[in-house]
Coordinates of C-alpha atoms in Angstrom, one line a residue:
X1 CA -89.8 88.3 41.6
X2 CA -91.6 89.7 44.6
X3 CA -94.9 87.8 44.5
X4 CA -96.7 90.3 46.8
X5 CA -95.6 93.1 44.5
X6 CA -96.8 91.2 41.5
X7 CA -100.2 90.6 43.0
X8 CA -100.5 94.3 43.8
X9 CA -99.7 95.2 40.2
X10 CA -102.3 92.8 39.0
X11 CA -104.9 94.3 41.4
X12 CA -104.0 97.8 40.3
X13 CA -104.1 96.9 36.6
X14 CA -100.3 97.6 36.1
X15 CA -99.8 93.9 35.1
X16 CA -102.2 91.7 33.1
X17 CA -103.2 88.2 34.1
X18 CA -101.3 86.5 31.2
X19 CA -98.0 88.1 32.3
X20 CA -98.6 87.1 35.9
X21 CA -99.4 83.6 34.9
X22 CA -96.2 83.3 32.9
X23 CA -94.2 84.5 35.9
X24 CA -95.9 82.0 38.2
X25 CA -95.2 79.1 35.9
X26 CA -91.6 79.1 37.1
X27 CA -92.6 78.6 40.7
X28 CA -91.4 76.7 42.6
X29 CA -88.3 76.4 40.3
X30 CA -87.1 77.0 36.8
X31 CA -85.7 73.9 35.0
X32 CA -82.5 74.4 33.1
X33 CA -81.5 70.8 32.8
X34 CA -78.2 71.2 34.6
X35 CA -79.7 73.4 37.4
X36 CA -83.1 74.1 39.0
X37 CA -83.3 77.8 39.9
X38 CA -85.3 78.1 43.1
X39 CA -87.3 81.3 42.4
X40 CA -89.7 80.3 45.2
X41 CA -87.0 80.6 47.9
X42 CA -87.5 84.2 48.8
X43 CA -91.2 83.7 49.2
X44 CA -90.6 80.7 51.5
X45 CA -87.6 82.0 53.6
X46 CA -87.3 85.7 52.9
X47 CA -83.9 85.2 51.1
X48 CA -83.5 84.8 47.4
X49 CA -81.3 82.1 45.9
X50 CA -77.6 82.9 45.8
X51 CA -74.9 81.4 43.6
X52 CA -71.9 79.4 44.8
X53 CA -69.6 80.2 41.9
X54 CA -66.6 77.9 42.7
X55 CA -66.4 74.9 40.4
X56 CA -69.3 75.8 38.2
X57 CA -68.7 75.3 34.4
X58 CA -68.4 78.7 32.7
X59 CA -71.5 78.4 30.4
X60 CA -73.7 77.3 33.3
X61 CA -72.5 80.1 35.6
X62 CA -73.2 82.8 33.0
X63 CA -76.7 81.5 32.2
X64 CA -77.6 81.2 35.9
X65 CA -76.5 84.8 36.5
X66 CA -78.5 86.0 33.5
X67 CA -81.7 84.1 34.5
X68 CA -81.6 85.2 38.2
X69 CA -80.8 88.8 37.3
X70 CA -83.5 88.9 34.6
X71 CA -86.1 87.8 37.0
X72 CA -85.1 89.6 40.2
X73 CA -83.2 92.7 39.0
X74 CA -80.3 91.7 41.2
X75 CA -78.1 88.6 41.8
X76 CA -75.5 87.6 44.4
X77 CA -72.7 85.0 44.1
X78 CA -69.9 83.9 46.4
X79 CA -66.4 82.4 45.9
X80 CA -66.0 83.8 42.4
X81 CA -62.7 84.2 40.6
X82 CA -61.5 87.1 38.5
X83 CA -61.9 84.9 35.4
X84 CA -65.5 84.2 36.3
X85 CA -66.1 87.9 36.7
X86 CA -64.8 88.6 33.2
X87 CA -67.1 85.9 31.8
X88 CA -70.2 87.2 33.5
X89 CA -69.4 90.8 32.8
X90 CA -69.5 90.1 29.1
X91 CA -73.2 89.1 29.6
X92 CA -74.1 91.5 32.4
X93 CA -71.9 94.7 32.1
X94 CA -73.4 96.0 35.4
X95 CA -71.9 93.2 37.4
X96 CA -69.4 94.1 40.2
X97 CA -66.6 92.0 41.7
X98 CA -64.8 92.4 45.0
X99 CA -61.5 90.4 44.9
X100 CA -61.2 90.4 48.7
X101 CA -64.5 88.8 49.5
X102 CA -64.7 87.2 46.0
X103 CA -68.4 88.3 45.8
X104 CA -69.8 88.8 42.3
X105 CA -73.1 90.7 42.3
X106 CA -75.6 93.1 40.9
X107 CA -77.4 94.9 43.7
X108 CA -80.4 97.2 43.6
X109 CA -79.5 100.7 44.5
X110 CA -80.7 102.7 47.5
X111 CA -81.5 99.7 49.7
X112 CA -82.9 100.5 53.1
X113 CA -80.3 99.0 55.5
X114 CA -81.9 98.2 58.9
X115 CA -80.7 97.4 62.3
X116 CA -77.0 96.7 63.0
X117 CA -74.7 93.8 62.7
X118 CA -71.1 94.2 63.9
X119 CA -68.5 92.2 62.0
X120 CA -65.2 91.7 63.9
X121 CA -61.9 90.1 63.0
X122 CA -59.0 88.9 65.0
X123 CA -56.5 90.1 62.4
X124 CA -56.3 91.6 58.9
X125 CA -55.8 88.1 57.4
X126 CA -59.3 87.3 58.5
X127 CA -60.8 90.1 56.5
X128 CA -61.6 88.2 53.3
X129 CA -64.0 85.9 55.3
X130 CA -65.3 88.8 57.3
X131 CA -66.1 90.8 54.1
X132 CA -68.0 87.8 52.7
X133 CA -70.1 87.9 55.9
X134 CA -70.5 91.7 55.9
X135 CA -71.4 92.0 52.2
X136 CA -73.9 89.1 52.5
X137 CA -75.7 90.9 55.4
X138 CA -75.7 94.2 53.5
X139 CA -77.1 92.6 50.4
X140 CA -79.9 91.2 52.4
X141 CA -80.7 94.6 53.8
X142 CA -78.7 95.0 57.1
X143 CA -76.6 97.9 58.3
X144 CA -73.1 96.5 59.0
X145 CA -70.5 98.0 61.4
X146 CA -67.0 96.7 60.6
X147 CA -64.6 96.3 63.6
X148 CA -61.4 94.8 62.2
X149 CA -58.1 93.8 63.7
X150 CA -59.2 93.5 67.3
X151 CA -57.8 90.1 68.2
X152 CA -57.0 88.9 71.7
X153 CA -53.3 89.3 71.3
X154 CA -54.0 93.1 71.8
X155 CA -57.2 92.9 73.7
X156 CA -57.2 96.6 74.5
X157 CA -58.1 97.2 70.8
X158 CA -61.3 95.2 71.3
X159 CA -62.2 96.8 74.7
X160 CA -61.9 100.3 73.1
X161 CA -64.7 99.3 70.7
X162 CA -67.1 98.0 73.2
X163 CA -69.6 101.0 72.7
X164 CA -69.9 100.0 69.1
X165 CA -70.5 96.3 69.9
X166 CA -73.3 96.9 72.4
X167 CA -75.3 98.7 69.7
X168 CA -75.5 95.6 67.5
X169 CA -78.4 93.2 67.3
X170 CA -75.9 90.4 66.4
X171 CA -72.1 90.2 66.3
X172 CA -70.0 88.1 63.9
X173 CA -66.6 87.2 65.3
X174 CA -64.2 86.0 62.6
X175 CA -60.8 84.6 63.8
X176 CA -58.2 82.0 62.9
X177 CA -55.2 80.9 65.0
X178 CA -56.7 79.7 68.3
X179 CA -60.1 81.4 67.6
X180 CA -60.6 82.9 71.0
X181 CA -62.2 86.1 69.7
X182 CA -65.8 84.8 69.8
X183 CA -65.5 83.8 73.5
X184 CA -64.2 87.2 74.5
X185 CA -66.9 89.1 72.6
X186 CA -69.7 86.9 74.0
X187 CA -68.4 87.8 77.5
X188 CA -68.7 91.5 76.7
X189 CA -72.1 91.7 75.0
X190 CA -75.7 90.6 75.5
X191 CA -76.6 89.9 71.8
X192 CA -76.1 86.6 70.0
X193 CA -72.6 86.0 68.6
X194 CA -71.9 84.1 65.4
X195 CA -68.4 82.7 65.5
X196 CA -66.5 82.0 62.2
X197 CA -63.3 80.0 62.4
X198 CA -60.9 80.8 59.5
X199 CA -58.1 78.7 58.0
X200 CA -55.6 81.4 59.0
X201 CA -52.7 80.1 61.2
X202 CA -49.5 78.1 61.4
X203 CA -49.2 74.3 61.1
X204 CA -50.9 73.2 64.3
X205 CA -53.9 75.3 63.5
X206 CA -54.7 72.5 61.0
X207 CA -56.3 74.9 58.4
X208 CA -58.9 76.3 60.9
X209 CA -59.7 73.1 62.8
X210 CA -58.1 74.5 66.0
X211 CA -60.2 77.7 65.8
X212 CA -63.3 75.6 65.1
X213 CA -62.8 73.4 68.1
X214 CA -62.1 76.4 70.4
X215 CA -65.3 78.1 69.2
X216 CA -67.4 74.9 69.7
X217 CA -65.9 74.4 73.2
X218 CA -66.4 78.0 74.2
X219 CA -67.2 78.5 77.9
X220 CA -69.2 81.7 77.0
X221 CA -72.9 81.4 76.4
X222 CA -74.8 82.7 73.4
X223 CA -72.4 81.6 70.7
X224 CA -73.3 79.8 67.5
X225 CA -70.6 78.5 65.2
X226 CA -70.5 78.1 61.4
X227 CA -68.1 76.1 59.3
X228 CA -64.5 77.1 58.6
X229 CA -64.2 80.2 56.3
X230 CA -68.0 80.2 56.0
X231 CA -68.6 84.0 55.9
X232 CA -71.7 83.7 53.8
X233 CA -73.3 81.4 56.4
X234 CA -72.5 83.8 59.2
X235 CA -73.9 86.8 57.3
X236 CA -77.1 84.8 56.6
X237 CA -77.8 83.8 60.1
X238 CA -76.9 87.2 61.5
X239 CA -79.4 88.7 59.1
X240 CA -82.1 86.4 60.4
X241 CA -81.3 87.5 63.9
X242 CA -81.2 91.2 62.9
X243 CA -84.5 91.0 61.1
X244 CA -86.2 89.5 64.2
X245 CA -84.7 92.2 66.4
X246 CA -86.0 94.9 64.1
X247 CA -89.6 93.6 63.8

């Protein structure tokens, strides 16, 4: 629910006071017993509540999707399985699932995508995390430019894409192994860089810990770092930066 839009509808007579009052009763949250749906979040922060699907009991997940979609006309979830997709699809036939990013969503059509966020990966194995970031930013209304497989082992691939990078308001650098991509990109561009370490790599990469430490210890300025494999978090903060740049 967009509160401003609701108030305009009341003012114009399109919505009666009783309907508006009923909608407002669920602010700041809707109590389900096992969950408290934060309908007030978009009004507070500009971002509606999203669903972390992993580990949720089946019946809870389906009901949460139904409630959020019924109220907002769209719903977005991360870390979903194909089995969860089939369950939710039975209740919401319009739901879509991307097995690469593991995003399970219903999105309003014809969104106005503003600004530009570049999402880069070191290799193709990093794309699932990058797609989680890219699709998160797109869902929240950003234009995304994907620049994949430009890791430092073949740095000429990245250098050839520099013209695309300098057009971005924010760059997300997704990399495993030693995680050097974020440092190199920050040295080539003037916009903020959000570095995402991935769990891609051989034994001594320690499931992404080596990439995380590299990014945290970067000698380049202007880098922020999110947790290992946290594409959603990167897409969220990049969206915040992009919105500020486009104001």
